[in-house]
Every structure is written in structure tokens, then in C-alpha cells.
Amino acid sequence: MDLINSLLNLVVPPASLVMLAFAWPALSFINACEWVYNTLYSENMEDKVVIITGASSGIGEQVAYEYAKKGAKLVLVARRENRLLGIGENARQLGAKHVMIMAADVVKLDDCRRFVTETVNYYGRVDHLVNTASLGHTFYFEEAIDTSVFPPLMDINFWGNVYPTYVALPFLRQSNGRVIVNASVENWLPLPRMSLYAAAKAALINFYETLRFEAKEVGITIATHGWIGSDMTRGKFMLEDGAEMQWKEEREVQVTGGPVEEFARLMVAGACRGDAYVKYPSWYDIFLLYRVFAPNVLGWTFRLLLSTNGARRSTSLIGTGRPLLESIPPPKLLTGGPFTFPQHNPQQHQQKME
């Protein structure tokens, strides 16, 4: 057996590359035809019900606007209900047929059950679940003094996606719906200061790749982005699904990225086409080939590009005694306004958007 494996190790990689090179033109043509067909017959989202977590800022906010332009009925979920009010009004003006506001914490299973149940009780269905809640960091792992901040990073980036999916999956099966995942290139491309974030995203990708085979009636779109123009790239810690951090940090090197609006547009368009993957920008994929076939080259390149002269200056405020997350108030009863605010008792009257 060892001899066979040794032989396969020598033969399979180069043979596969040769076969892929010859098949590349045909595969590209097939993919192009499939893209054209799916674009012409993409899903009509008018009056469809879309739940968006992490909708109070960043990617989630822009995704809400894209679905609003398509005439969908939106359920906006986040911790900052005051932010959701303004975003809901913007979405209504852009064409959303109806907007429901829900203050909830996606890392709490009971909260996830509540907003999914309220959605089904009111609309009768769920067509798309868009998980955009995410929490990034830019500290070196060895700089962390207070390890109590580790679980929130893993909870939001992993369980904050798994819990809503777990609760919504039976209803998505009924509607042949779709789950859209906000992933990141860091799930396979190593970058410094993002160790826990990258680990959580890697776990998330593997979870949804497995779920494809377990829940065949439900489509899954994994949207992977590189550096985009979000708060994290500007050196500002944010909870996309919750309250802003009580402090900010400054990067030694300011980073710029692509517009978040463009990523959100591609994300929604890809979901409506039924794409399994959305990548922005797509040229990042070339690094995956290097990682598989020439990992040392990739490692040397990143060490060269990311090396710094002299002692590095810490930008992490973890362990300074300042709170990492703002306290999250319990769900409150919201009334009035042009939106629907779900009640804890689903039998009570709910106001519709005018």
C-alpha cells in the first residue's frame, strides 16, 4: 500500500494538471453558457421573503438594499434596532414590498427561533436566508492578554451563521429556498492578525459545503470576498450585526478595498442565479493553486510582502480593561412607524408598511 501511495503521489498531481489544462477551454465555455442561461432565467424575488442577519451596517445593509430593488419582503435582523429603522426606511424607498424589523442576537438560539418563527407566522414562508453577521479582528494572536474575547469571535463568525440556518432550514426546504453565506478569502488564504477570524471562516465554509449534500432541496451560495471597503479595513472594529465597539484602533498601514456595494450586488445577483459561489474579486483564486501545488512559494511571498522593519507596534486593545462588546439589551416591544415590529405574541396586531 505504501508503494502504491508513493506512486500515486508522483503521478496524480502532474497528470491532473495536464488534464485540467486540456479541459479548461471546454469547461470555460460550459460555465459561460450556464451563466448566461441562469442570468436570463434568474429567480424573481418580487414578493419573496428574505431574512438578512447583520443588517444594521456594512455588507448586510447593502444586501438589504439590493433585495429591496428587486421588490422582496425583508426581515432585517441585528442588535442595533435604531440603525435598522433608518435602513428599513431606505429599503422601503428603494422598492421593498414590506419590511419587518427584528432586534435579535444571532448567537442565541432562542433569538434565532424567535425571528424565524415571527417571519413564518407573518409571511407564511422563508425564501432566502442571508447570513452576513461577522466580527473581525486585527490583533496578533500572541498579543491577546484576555482570552475571554476568543469565544465571541468564534461564536459570531460560526454559530452566528449556523443557528439561523438550523432554525430556518425546514422552512427553506418547503420553499426550495436558499442560504447565502458571507465568507472571506481568509478561510484559506493566510493573513496575519486574523488567526481566529480565519479559523472561524474556515469552519463555516466546511459546514456549508457539507450541508450541500445533506440538504439537497436547499440551495447554498457561498460569497467570498477579499479586502473590501468596510469598517474593518479602515482600522475600526465593528460588529456587523450589533453594537459598535466602545473603542477604535488605528492601523500602522491604512488598507483600502473594493466597494462593499459592488460585493453586495454580486452577492444578491449570484444568489438569484443559483450560483454555488460568488467571488469578489475572482483573481484571488490563483493563490489557491499556489497553496496546493507550491505552498512554499506562497509562504515566501507573503513573508516578504508582510515583513516589517524593527519592532512591530501593537494595535490591539485587548487586555487593557476596556470592554470588547457593548452590553446587549433584551428584546423590546416596538410599535408604530411604517414598519412591522414583531411582537412576542404573534396573535397581536402588526402594522404594515404603508
CSV table of C-alpha atoms in Angstrom, one decimal:
chain,number,residue,atom,x,y,z
A,1,MET,CA,0.0,0.0,0.0
A,2,ASP,CA,2.9,2.4,0.8
A,3,LEU,CA,4.4,1.7,-2.6
A,4,ILE,CA,1.0,2.4,-4.3
A,5,ASN,CA,0.6,5.7,-2.5
A,6,SER,CA,4.1,6.8,-3.3
A,7,LEU,CA,3.4,6.1,-7.0
A,8,LEU,CA,0.1,8.0,-6.9
A,9,ASN,CA,1.8,10.9,-5.2
A,10,LEU,CA,4.2,11.2,-8.1
A,11,VAL,CA,1.7,10.6,-10.9
A,12,VAL,CA,-1.7,12.1,-9.9
A,13,PRO,CA,-0.8,15.8,-9.4
A,14,PRO,CA,1.0,16.4,-12.7
A,15,ALA,CA,-1.5,14.2,-14.6
A,16,SER,CA,-4.4,16.2,-13.1
A,17,LEU,CA,-2.8,19.5,-14.1
A,18,VAL,CA,-2.3,18.3,-17.7
A,19,MET,CA,-5.9,17.1,-17.9
A,20,LEU,CA,-7.2,20.3,-16.4
A,21,ALA,CA,-5.2,22.4,-18.9
A,22,PHE,CA,-6.7,20.5,-21.9
A,23,ALA,CA,-10.2,20.6,-20.4
A,24,TRP,CA,-10.0,24.3,-19.4
A,25,PRO,CA,-11.4,25.8,-22.7
A,26,ALA,CA,-14.4,23.4,-22.7
A,27,LEU,CA,-15.1,24.0,-19.1
A,28,SER,CA,-14.9,27.7,-19.6
A,29,PHE,CA,-17.4,27.5,-22.5
A,30,ILE,CA,-19.8,25.4,-20.4
A,31,ASN,CA,-19.6,27.7,-17.5
A,32,ALA,CA,-20.2,30.7,-19.7
A,33,CYS,CA,-23.3,29.1,-21.2
A,34,GLU,CA,-24.6,28.2,-17.8
A,35,TRP,CA,-24.0,31.7,-16.5
A,36,VAL,CA,-26.0,33.2,-19.5
A,37,TYR,CA,-28.9,30.8,-19.0
A,38,ASN,CA,-29.1,31.4,-15.2
A,39,THR,CA,-28.9,35.1,-15.8
A,40,LEU,CA,-31.8,35.1,-18.3
A,41,TYR,CA,-33.9,32.8,-16.0
A,42,SER,CA,-32.8,34.1,-12.6
A,43,GLU,CA,-35.1,33.9,-9.7
A,44,ASN,CA,-37.8,36.6,-9.5
A,45,MET,CA,-37.6,38.0,-6.0
A,46,GLU,CA,-40.7,40.1,-6.1
A,47,ASP,CA,-42.8,39.3,-3.0
A,48,LYS,CA,-40.3,36.7,-1.9
A,49,VAL,CA,-39.4,36.7,1.8
A,50,VAL,CA,-35.7,37.3,2.7
A,51,ILE,CA,-34.2,37.2,6.2
A,52,ILE,CA,-31.0,39.2,6.5
A,53,THR,CA,-28.9,38.9,9.6
A,54,GLY,CA,-26.3,41.5,10.4
A,55,ALA,CA,-28.4,44.0,8.5
A,56,SER,CA,-27.5,47.1,10.6
A,57,SER,CA,-24.3,48.0,8.7
A,58,GLY,CA,-21.7,47.0,6.2
A,59,ILE,CA,-22.4,44.1,3.9
A,60,GLY,CA,-25.8,43.3,5.5
A,61,GLU,CA,-27.1,46.8,4.9
A,62,GLN,CA,-26.1,46.9,1.3
A,63,VAL,CA,-27.6,43.4,0.7
A,64,ALA,CA,-30.9,44.7,2.1
A,65,TYR,CA,-30.9,47.5,-0.5
A,66,GLU,CA,-30.2,45.1,-3.3
A,67,TYR,CA,-33.1,42.8,-2.4
A,68,ALA,CA,-35.3,45.9,-1.9
A,69,LYS,CA,-34.6,46.9,-5.5
A,70,LYS,CA,-35.9,43.5,-6.6
A,71,GLY,CA,-39.2,44.0,-4.7
A,72,ALA,CA,-38.6,41.5,-1.9
A,73,LYS,CA,-40.2,41.4,1.5
A,74,LEU,CA,-37.4,41.9,4.0
A,75,VAL,CA,-36.8,40.8,7.6
A,76,LEU,CA,-33.9,42.8,8.9
A,77,VAL,CA,-32.2,41.3,11.9
A,78,ALA,CA,-29.5,42.9,14.1
A,79,ARG,CA,-28.9,44.1,17.6
A,80,ARG,CA,-29.0,47.8,16.9
A,81,GLU,CA,-32.7,48.4,16.3
A,82,ASN,CA,-32.1,52.2,15.9
A,83,ARG,CA,-29.9,51.5,12.9
A,84,LEU,CA,-32.4,49.1,11.4
A,85,LEU,CA,-35.1,51.8,11.4
A,86,GLY,CA,-33.2,54.0,9.0
A,87,ILE,CA,-32.1,51.1,6.9
A,88,GLY,CA,-35.6,49.8,6.7
A,89,GLU,CA,-36.9,53.2,5.6
A,90,ASN,CA,-34.2,53.3,2.9
A,91,ALA,CA,-35.1,49.8,1.7
A,92,ARG,CA,-38.8,50.8,1.5
A,93,GLN,CA,-37.9,53.8,-0.7
A,94,LEU,CA,-35.9,51.5,-2.9
A,95,GLY,CA,-38.8,49.2,-3.6
A,96,ALA,CA,-39.1,46.7,-0.8
A,97,LYS,CA,-42.7,45.5,-0.6
A,98,HIS,CA,-42.6,45.2,3.2
A,99,VAL,CA,-40.0,45.5,5.9
A,100,MET,CA,-40.0,43.7,9.3
A,101,ILE,CA,-37.6,44.9,12.0
A,102,MET,CA,-36.2,42.4,14.5
A,103,ALA,CA,-33.7,43.2,17.3
A,104,ALA,CA,-32.0,39.8,18.0
A,105,ASP,CA,-28.7,38.2,18.8
A,106,VAL,CA,-27.8,35.5,16.2
A,107,VAL,CA,-25.5,33.7,18.7
A,108,LYS,CA,-28.5,32.9,20.9
A,109,LEU,CA,-30.6,30.0,19.6
A,110,ASP,CA,-33.8,31.3,21.3
A,111,ASP,CA,-33.4,34.6,19.5
A,112,CYS,CA,-33.0,32.8,16.1
A,113,ARG,CA,-36.1,30.7,16.8
A,114,ARG,CA,-38.0,33.9,17.6
A,115,PHE,CA,-37.2,35.9,14.4
A,116,VAL,CA,-37.6,32.9,12.1
A,117,THR,CA,-40.9,31.9,13.8
A,118,GLU,CA,-42.2,35.5,13.6
A,119,THR,CA,-41.3,35.6,9.9
A,120,VAL,CA,-43.2,32.4,9.1
A,121,ASN,CA,-46.2,33.4,11.3
A,122,TYR,CA,-46.5,36.7,9.4
A,123,TYR,CA,-45.4,35.9,5.9
A,124,GLY,CA,-46.1,32.2,5.8
A,125,ARG,CA,-42.7,31.3,4.3
A,126,VAL,CA,-39.0,32.0,4.0
A,127,ASP,CA,-37.3,32.0,0.6
A,128,HIS,CA,-33.8,33.3,1.3
A,129,LEU,CA,-31.7,33.4,4.4
A,130,VAL,CA,-28.7,35.7,4.1
A,131,ASN,CA,-26.2,35.4,6.9
A,132,THR,CA,-23.9,38.4,6.9
A,133,ALA,CA,-23.2,38.8,10.7
A,134,SER,CA,-19.5,38.8,11.2
A,135,LEU,CA,-16.8,40.1,13.6
A,136,GLY,CA,-13.3,40.7,12.5
A,137,HIS,CA,-10.1,41.5,14.4
A,138,THR,CA,-6.7,42.8,13.6
A,139,PHE,CA,-4.5,41.7,16.6
A,140,TYR,CA,-1.6,39.4,16.6
A,141,PHE,CA,-2.6,36.2,18.5
A,142,GLU,CA,0.3,36.4,20.9
A,143,GLU,CA,-0.7,39.9,21.9
A,144,ALA,CA,-4.1,38.8,23.4
A,145,ILE,CA,-4.0,39.1,27.1
A,146,ASP,CA,-7.6,38.5,27.9
A,147,THR,CA,-8.6,35.2,26.2
A,148,SER,CA,-12.2,35.8,27.2
A,149,VAL,CA,-12.6,37.7,23.9
A,150,PHE,CA,-11.9,34.5,21.9
A,151,PRO,CA,-15.3,32.9,22.2
A,152,PRO,CA,-17.3,35.9,20.9
A,153,LEU,CA,-15.1,35.9,17.8
A,154,MET,CA,-15.8,32.2,17.1
A,155,ASP,CA,-19.5,32.5,18.2
A,156,ILE,CA,-20.4,35.3,15.9
A,157,ASN,CA,-18.5,34.1,12.9
A,158,PHE,CA,-19.5,30.4,13.2
A,159,TRP,CA,-22.5,29.9,15.4
A,160,GLY,CA,-24.0,33.2,14.3
A,161,ASN,CA,-24.4,31.6,10.9
A,162,VAL,CA,-25.2,28.0,12.0
A,163,TYR,CA,-28.0,28.8,14.4
A,164,PRO,CA,-30.2,30.8,12.0
A,165,THR,CA,-29.6,28.1,9.3
A,166,TYR,CA,-30.6,25.4,11.7
A,167,VAL,CA,-33.9,27.1,12.6
A,168,ALA,CA,-34.8,28.2,9.1
A,169,LEU,CA,-33.8,25.0,7.2
A,170,PRO,CA,-37.2,23.2,7.5
A,171,PHE,CA,-39.0,26.3,6.0
A,172,LEU,CA,-36.3,26.7,3.3
A,173,ARG,CA,-36.9,23.1,2.3
A,174,GLN,CA,-40.6,23.8,1.9
A,175,SER,CA,-40.0,26.7,-0.4
A,176,ASN,CA,-36.9,25.2,-2.2
A,177,GLY,CA,-35.2,28.3,-0.8
A,178,ARG,CA,-31.5,29.3,-0.5
A,179,VAL,CA,-29.0,30.1,2.2
A,180,ILE,CA,-26.4,32.9,1.3
A,181,VAL,CA,-23.3,32.9,3.3
A,182,ASN,CA,-20.9,35.9,3.8
A,183,ALA,CA,-17.5,34.2,3.8
A,184,SER,CA,-14.0,35.6,3.3
A,185,VAL,CA,-10.9,34.7,1.4
A,186,GLU,CA,-9.1,34.3,4.8
A,187,ASN,CA,-10.7,30.9,5.2
A,188,TRP,CA,-7.9,29.5,3.0
A,189,LEU,CA,-5.5,32.4,2.4
A,190,PRO,CA,-3.3,33.1,5.4
A,191,LEU,CA,-3.1,36.7,6.6
A,192,PRO,CA,-1.6,38.0,9.8
A,193,ARG,CA,-3.7,39.5,12.6
A,194,MET,CA,-6.7,37.4,11.6
A,195,SER,CA,-6.0,34.0,13.0
A,196,LEU,CA,-9.2,33.5,14.9
A,197,TYR,CA,-11.3,35.1,12.2
A,198,ALA,CA,-9.7,32.9,9.6
A,199,ALA,CA,-10.3,29.8,11.7
A,200,ALA,CA,-13.9,30.5,12.2
A,201,LYS,CA,-14.5,31.3,8.5
A,202,ALA,CA,-12.7,28.0,7.5
A,203,ALA,CA,-15.0,26.1,9.8
A,204,LEU,CA,-18.0,27.9,8.4
A,205,ILE,CA,-17.1,27.1,4.8
A,206,ASN,CA,-16.7,23.4,5.6
A,207,PHE,CA,-20.0,23.3,7.4
A,208,TYR,CA,-21.9,24.7,4.4
A,209,GLU,CA,-20.0,22.5,1.9
A,210,THR,CA,-21.2,19.5,3.8
A,211,LEU,CA,-24.7,20.9,4.1
A,212,ARG,CA,-25.0,21.0,0.3
A,213,PHE,CA,-25.1,17.2,0.3
A,214,GLU,CA,-27.3,16.9,3.4
A,215,ALA,CA,-30.0,19.4,2.4
A,216,LYS,CA,-30.3,19.0,-1.4
A,217,GLU,CA,-33.6,20.8,-1.6
A,218,VAL,CA,-32.0,24.0,-0.3
A,219,GLY,CA,-29.5,25.9,-2.4
A,220,ILE,CA,-26.4,27.3,-0.9
A,221,THR,CA,-24.4,30.3,-2.2
A,222,ILE,CA,-21.0,30.9,-0.6
A,223,ALA,CA,-20.0,34.5,-1.2
A,224,THR,CA,-16.2,35.0,-0.7
A,225,HIS,CA,-14.7,38.5,-0.6
A,226,GLY,CA,-11.1,39.7,-0.3
A,227,TRP,CA,-10.4,43.2,1.2
A,228,ILE,CA,-13.4,45.4,0.7
A,229,GLY,CA,-14.1,48.9,1.8
A,230,SER,CA,-15.7,48.1,5.2
A,231,ASP,CA,-15.0,49.4,8.7
A,232,MET,CA,-12.5,46.7,9.4
A,233,THR,CA,-10.3,47.7,6.5
A,234,ARG,CA,-10.3,51.3,7.9
A,235,GLY,CA,-8.9,50.0,11.2
A,236,LYS,CA,-12.3,50.2,13.0
A,237,PHE,CA,-13.7,47.3,15.0
A,238,MET,CA,-17.3,46.7,14.2
A,239,LEU,CA,-20.0,44.2,14.9
A,240,GLU,CA,-21.9,43.9,11.6
A,241,ASP,CA,-24.8,42.5,13.5
A,242,GLY,CA,-24.6,44.5,16.6
A,243,ALA,CA,-23.4,47.4,18.7
A,244,GLU,CA,-20.3,49.3,17.7
A,245,MET,CA,-17.2,48.6,19.8
A,246,GLN,CA,-16.6,51.1,22.5
A,247,TRP,CA,-13.1,51.9,21.1
A,248,LYS,CA,-11.3,52.1,17.8
A,249,GLU,CA,-7.8,51.3,16.7
A,250,GLU,CA,-5.5,52.9,14.1
A,251,ARG,CA,-3.6,50.7,11.7
A,252,GLU,CA,0.1,51.4,11.0
A,253,VAL,CA,-0.8,50.8,7.3
A,254,GLN,CA,-4.1,52.0,6.2
A,255,VAL,CA,-5.8,49.5,3.9
A,256,THR,CA,-8.2,50.2,1.1
A,257,GLY,CA,-10.5,47.7,-0.5
A,258,GLY,CA,-13.2,47.3,-3.2
A,259,PRO,CA,-16.6,48.9,-2.6
A,260,VAL,CA,-18.9,46.9,-0.3
A,261,GLU,CA,-21.8,47.9,-2.6
A,262,GLU,CA,-20.4,46.0,-5.5
A,263,PHE,CA,-19.8,42.9,-3.4
A,264,ALA,CA,-23.4,43.1,-2.2
A,265,ARG,CA,-24.7,43.5,-5.7
A,266,LEU,CA,-22.7,40.4,-6.9
A,267,MET,CA,-23.8,38.5,-3.9
A,268,VAL,CA,-27.5,39.0,-4.5
A,269,ALA,CA,-27.3,38.6,-8.2
A,270,GLY,CA,-25.4,35.3,-7.8
A,271,ALA,CA,-27.9,34.0,-5.3
A,272,CYS,CA,-30.8,34.8,-7.7
A,273,ARG,CA,-28.9,32.9,-10.5
A,274,GLY,CA,-28.5,30.0,-8.2
A,275,ASP,CA,-24.7,30.2,-8.2
A,276,ALA,CA,-22.9,28.0,-5.8
A,277,TYR,CA,-20.1,30.5,-5.3
A,278,VAL,CA,-19.7,34.3,-5.6
A,279,LYS,CA,-16.1,35.6,-5.5
A,280,TYR,CA,-15.0,39.2,-5.3
A,281,PRO,CA,-12.5,39.7,-6.7
A,282,SER,CA,-12.1,36.4,-8.5
A,283,TRP,CA,-8.4,36.8,-9.2
A,284,TYR,CA,-7.7,35.7,-5.6
A,285,ASP,CA,-8.3,32.1,-6.8
A,286,ILE,CA,-4.8,32.0,-8.3
A,287,PHE,CA,-3.3,31.9,-4.8
A,288,LEU,CA,-5.3,28.7,-4.1
A,289,LEU,CA,-3.3,26.9,-6.9
A,290,TYR,CA,-0.1,28.1,-5.3
A,291,ARG,CA,-1.2,26.9,-1.9
A,292,VAL,CA,-1.9,23.4,-3.3
A,293,PHE,CA,1.0,23.0,-5.7
A,294,ALA,CA,3.6,25.4,-4.4
A,295,PRO,CA,2.9,26.3,-0.8
A,296,ASN,CA,6.5,27.3,-0.1
A,297,VAL,CA,6.4,29.9,-2.8
A,298,LEU,CA,3.2,31.3,-1.4
A,299,GLY,CA,4.6,31.4,2.1
A,300,TRP,CA,7.8,33.1,1.0
A,301,THR,CA,5.9,35.7,-1.0
A,302,PHE,CA,3.6,36.6,2.0
A,303,ARG,CA,6.5,36.8,4.4
A,304,LEU,CA,8.3,39.1,2.0
A,305,LEU,CA,5.3,41.4,1.5
A,306,LEU,CA,4.2,41.5,5.1
A,307,SER,CA,7.6,41.7,6.8
A,308,THR,CA,8.1,44.9,8.8
A,309,ASN,CA,11.3,46.6,9.9
A,310,GLY,CA,12.1,46.8,13.6
A,311,ALA,CA,9.8,46.0,16.4
A,312,ARG,CA,6.1,45.9,15.5
A,313,ARG,CA,3.7,48.2,17.2
A,314,SER,CA,0.8,46.6,18.8
A,315,THR,CA,-2.6,47.9,17.8
A,316,SER,CA,-4.7,45.6,19.8
A,317,LEU,CA,-6.5,47.0,22.8
A,318,ILE,CA,-7.4,43.5,24.1
A,319,GLY,CA,-6.5,43.1,27.8
A,320,THR,CA,-6.5,46.8,28.5
A,321,GLY,CA,-9.6,46.6,30.7
A,322,ARG,CA,-11.9,48.2,28.2
A,323,PRO,CA,-15.0,46.2,27.3
A,324,LEU,CA,-14.9,44.5,24.0
A,325,LEU,CA,-18.6,44.4,23.3
A,326,GLU,CA,-21.3,46.7,24.4
A,327,SER,CA,-24.0,45.1,26.6
A,328,ILE,CA,-26.9,44.0,24.5
A,329,PRO,CA,-30.3,44.9,25.9
A,330,PRO,CA,-33.1,42.3,25.9
A,331,PRO,CA,-35.6,42.4,23.0
A,332,LYS,CA,-38.0,45.3,23.5
A,333,LEU,CA,-41.6,45.7,22.3
A,334,LEU,CA,-41.5,48.1,19.3
A,335,THR,CA,-44.6,49.8,18.0
A,336,GLY,CA,-45.6,52.4,15.5
A,337,GLY,CA,-43.9,53.7,12.4
A,338,PRO,CA,-44.1,52.5,8.8
A,339,PHE,CA,-42.6,49.1,9.6
A,340,THR,CA,-43.7,45.9,11.1
A,341,PHE,CA,-42.3,45.3,14.6
A,342,PRO,CA,-42.9,41.6,15.6
A,343,GLN,CA,-44.5,41.1,19.0
A,344,HIS,CA,-43.6,38.3,21.3
A,345,ASN,CA,-47.3,37.3,21.0
A,346,PRO,CA,-47.8,36.5,17.3
A,347,GLN,CA,-51.6,36.9,17.7
A,348,GLN,CA,-51.3,40.6,18.4
A,349,HIS,CA,-51.9,43.2,15.7
A,350,GLN,CA,-48.9,44.1,13.5
A,351,GLN,CA,-48.8,47.2,11.5
A,352,LYS,CA,-47.9,47.0,7.8
A,353,MET,CA,-45.8,49.4,5.8
A,354,GLU,CA,-47.7,52.0,4.0
